[in-house]
XYZ file of C-alpha atoms in Angstrom:
671
model
C 87.364 78.104 100.353
C 89.831 80.604 101.704
C 90.923 78.751 104.853
C 90.906 75.393 103.167
C 93.156 76.697 100.362
C 95.371 78.543 102.605
C 95.961 75.496 104.847
C 96.584 73.394 101.754
C 99.202 75.945 100.624
C 101.002 75.675 103.865
C 100.852 71.860 103.917
C 102.085 71.469 100.413
C 104.923 73.658 101.054
C 105.754 71.805 104.255
C 105.547 68.534 102.381
C 107.949 70.024 99.753
C 110.430 71.018 102.441
C 110.427 67.570 103.851
C 110.839 66.028 100.452
C 113.820 68.390 99.749
C 115.411 66.986 102.870
C 114.674 63.292 102.671
C 114.490 62.280 98.966
C 117.441 61.276 97.019
C 119.000 63.831 94.572
C 117.460 62.165 91.425
C 113.757 62.586 92.677
C 114.223 65.546 94.876
C 114.026 68.378 92.254
C 110.741 67.110 90.678
C 109.130 66.384 93.964
C 109.972 69.885 95.519
C 109.126 71.744 92.323
C 105.887 69.971 91.845
C 104.750 70.308 95.521
C 105.949 73.862 95.776
C 104.136 74.875 92.491
C 100.910 73.149 93.871
C 101.376 75.166 97.140
C 101.831 78.357 95.152
C 98.652 77.555 93.136
C 96.792 76.980 96.504
C 97.970 80.327 97.878
C 96.916 82.120 94.842
C 93.558 80.557 95.116
C 93.120 81.547 98.752
C 94.283 85.102 97.975
C 91.951 85.397 95.042
C 88.926 84.039 97.127
C 89.874 86.683 99.929
C 89.903 89.431 97.250
C 86.468 88.342 96.114
C 84.973 88.620 99.529
C 85.909 85.256 101.303
C 87.482 86.993 104.353
C 88.728 84.659 107.093
C 90.455 84.719 110.569
C 91.656 82.188 113.063
C 93.512 82.171 116.447
C 96.023 79.486 117.116
C 97.051 79.957 120.774
C 99.598 77.097 120.907
C 101.591 77.905 117.948
C 103.692 80.817 119.211
C 104.795 81.235 122.870
C 103.015 83.944 125.001
C 100.563 85.535 122.672
C 99.868 82.659 120.179
C 99.415 83.072 116.482
C 96.630 85.112 114.778
C 95.792 84.739 111.073
C 93.311 86.681 108.928
C 92.873 87.215 105.291
C 91.076 90.367 103.992
C 91.050 91.604 100.388
C 94.299 93.748 101.047
C 96.264 90.651 102.269
C 94.460 88.505 99.723
C 95.953 90.526 96.766
C 99.602 90.052 97.899
C 99.016 86.521 98.786
C 97.591 85.870 95.294
C 100.562 87.533 93.662
C 102.972 85.707 95.911
C 101.420 82.392 94.935
C 101.334 83.013 91.205
C 105.004 83.950 91.109
C 105.836 80.806 93.229
C 104.126 78.478 90.601
C 106.380 79.843 87.880
C 109.515 79.792 89.989
C 108.965 76.346 91.221
C 108.334 74.815 87.755
C 111.381 76.751 86.444
C 113.490 75.395 89.349
C 112.790 71.735 88.266
C 115.057 72.347 85.179
C 117.388 75.136 86.589
C 118.702 73.287 89.613
C 119.689 70.200 87.648
C 123.467 70.870 88.251
C 125.718 72.227 90.949
C 124.970 73.188 94.522
C 121.368 74.182 93.799
C 120.199 70.563 93.890
C 121.451 70.049 97.466
C 119.242 69.344 100.309
C 119.283 72.778 101.997
C 118.518 74.947 98.897
C 115.840 72.552 97.839
C 114.204 72.613 101.301
C 114.604 76.276 101.720
C 112.561 77.175 98.581
C 109.071 76.027 99.927
C 109.949 77.433 103.276
C 110.473 80.719 101.644
C 107.240 80.503 99.774
C 105.287 79.513 102.863
C 106.824 82.383 104.822
C 105.885 84.871 102.230
C 102.324 83.515 102.317
C 102.163 83.864 106.054
C 103.160 87.629 106.029
C 100.150 89.073 104.514
C 97.997 86.539 106.542
C 99.439 87.618 109.897
C 96.835 89.484 112.222
C 98.956 90.283 115.102
C 102.334 92.086 115.518
C 104.065 88.889 116.997
C 102.821 86.672 114.158
C 103.785 89.303 111.560
C 107.315 89.538 112.980
C 107.744 85.672 113.188
C 106.740 85.332 109.572
C 108.904 88.246 108.556
C 111.927 86.752 110.228
C 111.311 83.312 108.805
C 111.036 84.890 105.275
C 114.298 86.791 105.862
C 116.311 83.691 107.053
C 114.949 81.344 104.364
C 115.691 83.902 101.566
C 119.187 84.477 103.074
C 120.024 80.747 102.933
C 118.772 80.740 99.307
C 120.851 83.836 98.348
C 124.091 82.146 99.677
C 123.341 78.637 98.110
C 126.281 78.881 95.691
C 128.787 80.490 98.057
C 131.282 77.739 97.449
C 131.644 78.683 93.783
C 131.856 82.345 93.867
C 133.226 84.962 96.430
C 130.746 87.527 95.352
C 127.869 85.352 96.808
C 129.372 85.566 100.234
C 129.609 89.345 100.124
C 126.064 89.607 98.805
C 124.819 87.317 101.653
C 126.553 89.558 104.140
C 125.053 92.718 102.761
C 121.559 91.162 102.551
C 121.797 89.744 106.195
C 122.831 93.053 107.554
C 120.311 95.215 105.762
C 117.351 92.752 106.269
C 117.935 92.488 109.979
C 118.457 96.201 110.513
C 115.012 96.625 108.799
C 113.596 93.957 111.125
C 114.907 95.891 114.173
C 113.159 99.145 113.214
C 109.960 97.352 112.278
C 110.082 95.477 115.599
C 110.608 98.769 117.463
C 107.755 100.556 115.732
C 105.249 97.671 116.192
C 106.383 96.979 119.722
C 105.857 100.596 120.629
C 102.606 100.581 119.010
C 101.463 97.486 120.763
C 102.585 98.894 124.149
C 100.675 102.072 123.669
C 97.667 100.176 122.444
C 97.764 97.605 125.394
C 97.386 94.758 122.872
C 99.266 93.448 119.921
C 96.485 92.054 117.679
C 95.749 94.108 114.590
C 92.130 94.708 115.709
C 93.413 96.131 118.923
C 95.998 98.297 117.132
C 93.505 99.605 114.765
C 90.975 100.599 117.551
C 93.686 102.180 119.699
C 95.350 104.283 116.789
C 93.050 107.376 117.130
C 93.961 107.644 120.853
C 97.602 107.833 120.231
C 99.372 111.182 120.593
C 100.520 112.608 117.125
C 104.281 112.173 117.999
C 103.735 108.627 118.907
C 101.809 107.842 115.630
C 104.546 109.576 113.745
C 107.293 107.635 115.534
C 105.583 104.257 114.717
C 105.069 105.293 111.066
C 108.470 106.510 110.421
C 110.039 103.414 112.121
C 107.927 100.937 109.980
C 108.380 103.018 106.867
C 112.174 102.640 107.155
C 112.063 98.947 107.796
C 109.517 98.355 104.932
C 111.210 100.601 102.455
C 114.470 98.644 102.938
C 112.696 95.466 102.111
C 111.000 97.038 98.965
C 114.475 98.130 97.749
C 113.805 101.922 98.021
C 116.849 104.204 97.582
C 118.891 104.841 99.705
C 118.054 101.569 101.498
C 118.343 99.553 98.366
C 122.107 98.463 98.488
C 121.398 94.897 99.329
C 119.255 94.519 96.094
C 121.905 94.908 93.337
C 123.999 92.535 95.214
C 121.584 89.833 96.280
C 119.478 89.585 93.128
C 122.417 88.870 90.761
C 124.124 86.301 93.064
C 120.835 84.382 94.024
C 119.793 81.464 91.870
C 117.574 83.085 89.124
C 114.358 81.433 90.271
C 115.040 82.719 93.750
C 115.776 86.167 92.263
C 112.322 86.083 90.580
C 110.737 85.275 93.912
C 112.636 87.974 95.732
C 112.115 90.651 92.961
C 108.459 89.889 92.005
C 107.040 88.760 95.322
C 109.152 89.479 98.351
C 109.836 93.232 97.703
C 106.024 93.626 97.466
C 105.584 92.831 101.042
C 107.433 95.932 101.928
C 104.780 97.947 100.149
C 102.042 95.793 101.813
C 103.562 96.803 105.269
C 103.502 100.446 104.499
C 99.799 100.305 103.308
C 98.678 97.939 106.213
C 100.300 99.997 108.926
C 99.877 103.404 107.322
C 96.375 103.255 106.110
C 94.690 100.426 107.856
C 96.261 100.200 111.350
C 97.049 103.927 111.849
C 94.175 105.175 109.840
C 96.027 107.422 107.553
C 97.999 110.438 108.763
C 99.063 113.937 108.096
C 100.167 115.077 104.649
C 103.897 115.186 105.561
C 103.921 111.392 106.174
C 102.861 110.864 102.609
C 105.150 113.503 101.185
C 108.085 111.595 102.505
C 106.810 108.359 100.881
C 106.037 110.259 97.664
C 109.609 111.858 97.654
C 111.280 108.469 98.403
C 109.311 106.788 95.703
C 110.234 109.386 92.956
C 113.863 109.556 93.925
C 114.122 105.652 93.963
C 112.377 105.450 90.522
C 114.792 107.874 88.896
C 118.019 106.530 90.684
C 117.055 102.914 89.953
C 116.316 103.303 86.284
C 119.511 105.487 85.711
C 121.609 102.838 87.295
C 119.813 100.048 85.268
C 120.402 102.168 82.123
C 124.281 102.092 82.524
C 124.492 98.414 83.959
C 126.235 95.797 81.755
C 125.274 92.876 84.098
C 121.965 91.678 83.045
C 120.648 90.592 86.413
C 122.088 93.659 88.109
C 120.097 95.779 85.320
C 116.953 93.891 86.481
C 117.621 94.378 90.100
C 117.947 98.187 89.574
C 114.757 98.150 87.560
C 113.019 96.589 90.539
C 114.279 99.565 92.507
C 112.653 101.734 89.844
C 109.268 99.930 89.819
C 109.019 99.742 93.504
C 109.697 103.505 93.548
C 106.783 104.067 91.191
C 104.582 101.945 93.473
C 105.532 104.089 96.433
C 104.942 107.232 94.459
C 101.406 106.158 93.929
C 100.983 105.146 97.648
C 102.416 108.495 98.753
C 100.108 110.412 96.425
C 97.107 108.330 97.644
C 97.963 109.247 101.181
C 98.593 112.884 100.319
C 95.146 113.197 98.580
C 93.431 111.352 101.415
C 94.907 113.773 103.794
C 93.415 116.779 101.860
C 90.050 115.174 101.494
C 90.302 114.073 97.780
C 89.005 110.545 98.240
C 88.446 109.918 94.579
C 92.042 110.871 93.549
C 93.442 108.895 96.555
C 91.474 105.709 95.447
C 92.787 106.172 91.862
C 96.441 106.676 92.883
C 96.198 103.599 95.111
C 94.571 101.574 92.424
C 97.384 102.441 90.059
C 100.019 101.487 92.691
C 98.432 98.181 93.487
C 97.934 97.337 89.725
C 101.587 98.229 89.174
C 102.527 95.731 91.983
C 100.631 92.965 89.915
C 102.101 94.083 86.572
C 105.605 94.268 87.866
C 105.292 90.897 89.467
C 104.339 89.549 85.988
C 107.036 90.997 83.764
C 109.831 90.833 86.459
C 109.148 87.046 86.970
C 109.458 86.626 83.166
C 112.654 88.662 82.768
C 114.463 87.111 85.761
C 113.645 83.648 84.508
C 114.780 84.570 81.097
C 117.895 86.013 82.395
C 118.494 82.693 84.300
C 118.028 80.773 81.051
C 120.838 82.919 79.469
C 123.029 82.337 82.493
C 122.219 78.669 82.298
C 123.176 78.457 78.700
C 126.222 80.683 78.547
C 127.500 80.991 82.174
C 127.652 84.643 82.008
C 125.499 87.754 82.766
C 127.681 90.149 81.073
C 125.941 91.883 78.258
C 129.128 93.004 76.644
C 130.091 89.170 76.173
C 126.626 88.116 74.865
C 124.803 88.742 71.576
C 123.570 86.319 68.846
C 121.321 84.425 71.159
C 118.318 84.984 68.731
C 119.364 82.112 66.513
C 120.583 79.753 69.271
C 117.885 80.531 71.852
C 114.811 81.556 69.900
C 112.175 80.831 72.468
C 114.006 82.594 75.357
C 114.801 85.405 72.968
C 111.123 85.903 72.188
C 110.079 85.540 75.736
C 112.538 88.023 77.023
C 111.374 90.471 74.259
C 107.947 90.062 75.667
C 109.090 90.908 79.044
C 111.136 93.858 77.894
C 108.094 95.286 76.116
C 105.963 94.848 79.148
C 108.510 96.594 81.365
C 108.892 99.599 79.002
C 105.629 101.172 79.807
C 104.710 101.396 76.162
C 101.230 100.549 74.677
C 100.821 96.782 74.396
C 102.683 96.383 77.681
C 100.968 95.826 80.968
C 103.213 98.436 82.715
C 101.704 101.056 80.360
C 98.164 100.823 81.931
C 99.187 101.259 85.623
C 101.629 104.102 84.731
C 98.892 105.764 82.753
C 96.515 105.587 85.710
C 99.225 106.968 88.011
C 99.858 109.874 85.717
C 96.143 110.496 85.548
C 95.857 110.757 89.397
C 98.817 113.082 89.509
C 97.709 115.392 86.581
C 94.250 115.724 87.749
C 95.421 116.987 91.235
C 96.904 120.089 89.780
C 93.925 122.499 89.729
C 92.295 121.420 92.923
C 95.246 120.983 95.370
C 97.001 123.426 97.727
C 100.416 124.843 97.466
C 102.070 121.697 98.409
C 100.242 119.633 95.850
C 100.846 122.367 93.207
C 104.565 122.099 93.726
C 104.769 118.366 94.297
C 102.632 116.948 91.509
C 104.478 118.461 88.554
C 107.689 117.043 89.964
C 106.058 113.649 90.384
C 104.721 113.717 86.789
C 108.208 114.606 85.633
C 109.787 111.666 87.648
C 107.336 109.100 86.131
C 107.860 110.493 82.654
C 111.602 110.505 82.832
C 111.707 107.156 84.396
C 109.509 105.672 81.653
C 111.797 107.161 78.983
C 114.956 105.703 80.493
C 113.188 102.365 80.943
C 112.670 102.165 77.131
C 116.403 102.814 76.559
C 117.327 100.302 79.274
C 115.323 97.457 77.807
C 116.258 98.202 74.197
C 119.770 97.993 75.253
C 119.234 94.677 77.118
C 117.313 93.100 74.303
C 119.176 94.529 71.310
C 122.869 93.952 72.853
C 122.134 90.734 74.653
C 120.116 88.831 72.093
C 120.512 90.154 68.568
C 123.426 90.809 66.175
C 126.541 88.646 66.362
C 127.706 86.776 69.329
C 130.589 88.472 71.079
C 132.021 85.540 72.998
C 132.516 81.781 72.865
C 130.025 81.121 75.497
C 127.251 82.981 73.476
C 128.211 80.974 70.354
C 127.782 77.699 72.185
C 124.511 78.423 73.801
C 121.672 76.156 73.689
C 117.950 76.496 74.313
C 116.658 76.071 77.948
C 114.990 72.850 78.993
C 111.246 72.391 78.692
C 110.290 73.141 82.453
C 112.085 76.483 82.240
C 110.379 77.393 79.010
C 107.002 76.372 80.326
C 107.452 78.612 83.443
C 108.452 81.556 81.355
C 105.653 80.988 78.785
C 103.113 80.984 81.849
C 104.503 84.271 83.110
C 104.532 85.754 79.477
C 100.878 84.650 79.073
C 99.837 86.354 82.425
C 101.623 89.576 81.220
C 99.677 89.469 77.878
C 96.302 88.962 79.652
C 97.091 91.820 82.040
C 98.234 94.075 79.162
C 95.182 93.426 76.987
C 92.391 93.267 79.604
C 93.205 95.058 82.722
C 89.556 95.325 83.296
C 89.453 91.654 84.396
C 91.549 92.368 87.482
C 90.625 96.025 88.328
C 87.307 95.162 90.057
C 89.299 92.584 92.242
C 91.852 95.288 92.988
C 89.143 97.733 94.017
C 88.296 95.718 97.148
C 91.914 95.971 98.611
C 91.879 99.607 97.738
C 88.632 99.978 99.755
C 90.308 98.565 102.771
C 92.764 101.510 102.750
C 90.470 104.180 101.166
C 86.818 103.362 101.612
C 84.692 104.585 98.714
C 83.404 103.725 95.225
C 85.670 102.160 92.532
C 88.021 104.418 90.989
C 88.230 102.689 87.641
C 85.501 100.765 85.736
C 84.786 99.194 82.372
C 85.717 95.845 81.017
C 87.174 96.918 77.729
C 87.523 100.774 77.860
C 88.673 101.906 81.351
C 86.941 105.014 82.656
C 87.926 106.989 85.753
C 85.323 107.711 88.240
C 84.669 111.508 88.562
C 87.491 112.360 86.200
C 87.704 112.884 82.482
C 90.037 110.130 81.159
C 89.492 106.796 79.260
C 91.892 104.301 77.810
C 91.274 100.845 75.987
C 94.446 98.772 75.780
C 92.556 96.075 73.779
C 91.359 98.555 71.111
C 94.914 100.029 71.029
C 96.445 96.656 70.429
C 93.833 95.906 67.617
C 94.591 99.126 66.006
C 98.317 98.724 66.063
C 97.989 95.141 64.871
C 95.871 96.116 61.897
C 98.091 98.990 61.141
C 101.218 96.829 61.250
C 99.577 94.115 58.997
C 98.422 96.801 56.540
C 101.909 98.434 56.353
C 103.549 95.013 55.775
C 100.976 94.266 53.058
C 101.690 97.628 51.306
C 105.434 97.117 51.408
C 105.156 93.568 50.170
C 102.916 94.724 47.248
C 105.277 97.549 46.302
C 108.334 95.183 46.469
C 106.615 92.661 44.070
C 106.108 95.420 41.444
C 109.850 96.202 41.161
C 112.425 94.256 39.199
C 114.026 91.285 40.937
C 116.406 92.427 43.610
C 120.020 91.455 43.678
C 121.868 90.777 46.980
C 124.656 93.203 47.754
C 127.095 93.712 50.685
C 126.528 96.588 52.951
C 128.693 99.648 52.557
C 131.414 99.213 55.116
C 133.772 102.202 54.422
C 136.150 100.017 52.867
C 137.107 98.448 56.100
C 135.861 94.922 55.145
C 132.887 92.993 56.725
C 131.599 93.961 60.079
C 132.811 91.869 62.936
C 131.378 91.315 66.414
C 133.946 93.576 67.943
C 132.497 96.503 65.811
C 129.047 96.210 67.230
C 127.630 98.221 70.088
C 128.062 96.648 73.499
C 125.984 97.468 76.448
C 128.756 99.946 77.820
C 129.007 101.757 74.476
C 125.235 101.835 74.051
C 124.917 103.654 77.562
C 127.843 105.888 77.122
C 125.748 108.961 75.860
C 123.442 108.557 78.861
C 126.431 108.207 81.040
C 127.819 111.559 79.658
C 124.360 113.381 80.279
C 124.152 112.112 83.854
C 127.944 112.253 84.630
C 127.596 114.310 87.664
C 125.013 111.878 89.286
C 126.707 108.617 88.211
C 130.234 109.778 88.955
C 131.931 106.981 86.853
C 135.526 105.865 87.870
C 138.022 105.795 84.964
C 141.482 104.381 85.015
C 144.136 104.509 82.127
C 147.244 102.448 82.113
C 149.878 103.125 79.422
C 152.641 100.569 79.186
C 155.727 101.723 77.424
C 158.179 99.564 75.265
C 161.259 98.286 77.029
C 163.561 99.864 74.314
C 162.006 103.424 74.723
C 159.715 105.182 77.273
C 158.520 107.319 74.390
C 157.027 104.367 72.424
C 153.786 102.781 73.783
C 153.400 98.961 73.898
C 149.781 98.834 75.136
C 147.133 101.202 76.567
C 144.469 99.868 78.848
C 141.320 101.894 79.676
C 138.793 100.868 82.396
C 135.637 102.424 83.437
C 133.386 101.491 86.139
C 130.069 102.994 87.476
C 129.479 102.069 90.959
C 126.606 102.768 93.296
C 127.246 106.326 94.402
C 124.831 106.108 97.374
C 126.814 103.012 98.640
C 130.030 105.050 98.175
C 128.883 108.224 99.728
C 126.556 106.966 102.575
C 127.518 103.318 103.431
C 131.272 103.107 102.898
C 131.988 105.954 105.486
C 129.884 104.321 108.012
C 131.597 100.944 107.440
C 135.000 102.407 107.595
C 133.977 104.231 110.943
C 132.794 100.848 112.354
C 136.036 99.172 111.229
C 138.113 101.952 112.989
C 135.938 101.631 116.093
C 136.501 97.831 116.106
C 140.280 98.158 115.770
C 140.260 100.748 118.656
C 138.173 98.606 120.813
C 140.669 95.812 120.648
C 142.634 97.693 123.364
C 139.937 97.184 125.754
C 140.463 93.413 125.753
C 144.132 93.090 126.814
C 143.598 89.945 128.826
C 143.701 91.596 132.270
C 141.210 89.901 134.652
C 141.292 93.089 136.791
C 140.169 95.209 133.911
C 137.300 92.865 133.148
C 136.110 92.922 136.742
C 136.296 96.715 136.525
C 134.131 96.706 133.346
C 131.419 94.505 135.152
C 131.594 96.846 138.233
C 131.038 100.033 136.270
C 128.352 98.456 134.012
C 126.250 97.326 137.039
C 126.773 100.597 138.972
C 125.657 102.586 135.869
C 122.618 100.344 135.330
C 121.548 100.833 139.126
C 121.947 104.540 138.872
C 119.910 104.540 135.603
C 117.183 102.515 137.191
C 117.124 104.745 140.221
C 116.702 107.820 138.163
C 114.028 106.250 135.965
C 111.918 104.880 138.759
């Protein structure tokens, strides 16, 4: 079944791309959306079959020049393929309604969506370095064209596209350098050859390969400080593309780290994984802190992706650290938690980005300060966004709760048995997970409460209308998947155990259909029983309140006390900025907000004030401190280099002479 379903996925996406190019505008959206959704379903089926044991491989010598193409699906690749296919189904159906107007219905955006899905399906199925890099580059180019799909209407789109293009291709360069060096040392580029030659590499060579691919894959996963493309590209991309990028594409960065670090290199020393763990913890905290103070709804979700990928890498790093110290059970548990969080994050982030797209589709704005009051105008979208916010908050009844609980269990149980490094690192990792969970609750309470409840704070919010049926159907499907994952994680954990075994061979780390039990550790949790208990308690409490209310005398409606200032208006409500202001004060040194105060006096007297304008802006401090100086230095170098090209033919001939002479000297020394 696996090769048939995988071939069907590629064929359906190819047919969708052709339909996007040749069909007229009226039939294009439905054809592309339907065929891409079918291709996504086939990819999900192929990935699921591979996870359940249907492994498959093929060699296509004529598909790529020189080495040909090699494809293979094992349980690890199958997991990421299944997640990509499931997200693609929701995004494609959603796109039928979302791309009805504007540039998004054009031939190029419509054709690039299935190409993007097909490229993401090829990445986890690649079985050689050249095949992997070709699929990776195709994925980068297709996603770039989708990010800039609306470049004619907004200048921010062009800037986001430029940042994304530079960061994604810098990442490709370091991945290419790492895999090319690995292939040269192994005298072959197939994954089988690399896997067999890994033990014979010198430690410095193995470390160089791992650090190179780690930098490239961490950039794709949006890990701080390589995340700067993410809060720019996700908000400016079409919302269903944002969902694909945030819920499926960034996962492939994690896949690359696990595939190369665990599978091809066979693990490594503890310091490799300490770097991964530290990067994950810092990214989780930085991402959720930026999300907590963001007022742009899609930018908030983008930083939330940075946080969740940080949590995933924290689990991957802990798994590698435990494996290096011989604690195989804890290693398997940490990797199980990380891969389960990949699945959970894909579910709730698909839902949240699609719901944010519905808000943007109905109001034309992503600014939470200008929204509010959507509960009565968009009740279905409000309910679905509320489900997504609960799932992302890592509270019981949310699917994120289970994976973060498993991650904490692996970290906490490492304390008594680890060495000095583990004893120092694990409490910090636990604190990072706990603090990010607390800030995530505040973040999504702000997003849901300010954006959807209370009074509308702008004309666009007052005119909002509910999303079309295809968009609601896609969001409902994502919400249903989240609910299933939240109540019955035991349904997917046996399938996740197989990909874990590819990286960390051994028995299942978690078992049990209803109550989850940890292998060799004392710890159990039952999300289904917790949900039943909370439901019964809520129903009982409501019944008691209702019974108490009926015993009292008839109530009279009365206006709320308003300090004598009159009825509350929308301007008196909390905005996203004011809601996050206490958090901003607490983390003032980290966020470094920029404030500006303009006082305009009256013409008649400089002592009398006509108006006062106060502005505050919280930028990305990593971008300002790390990237801006580099960009400024590059700009100065470019300006200085203009003097080299003054139009003199003699000077140009001299450049050529010195370049050739230097090259010959270098070759003579090397040989």
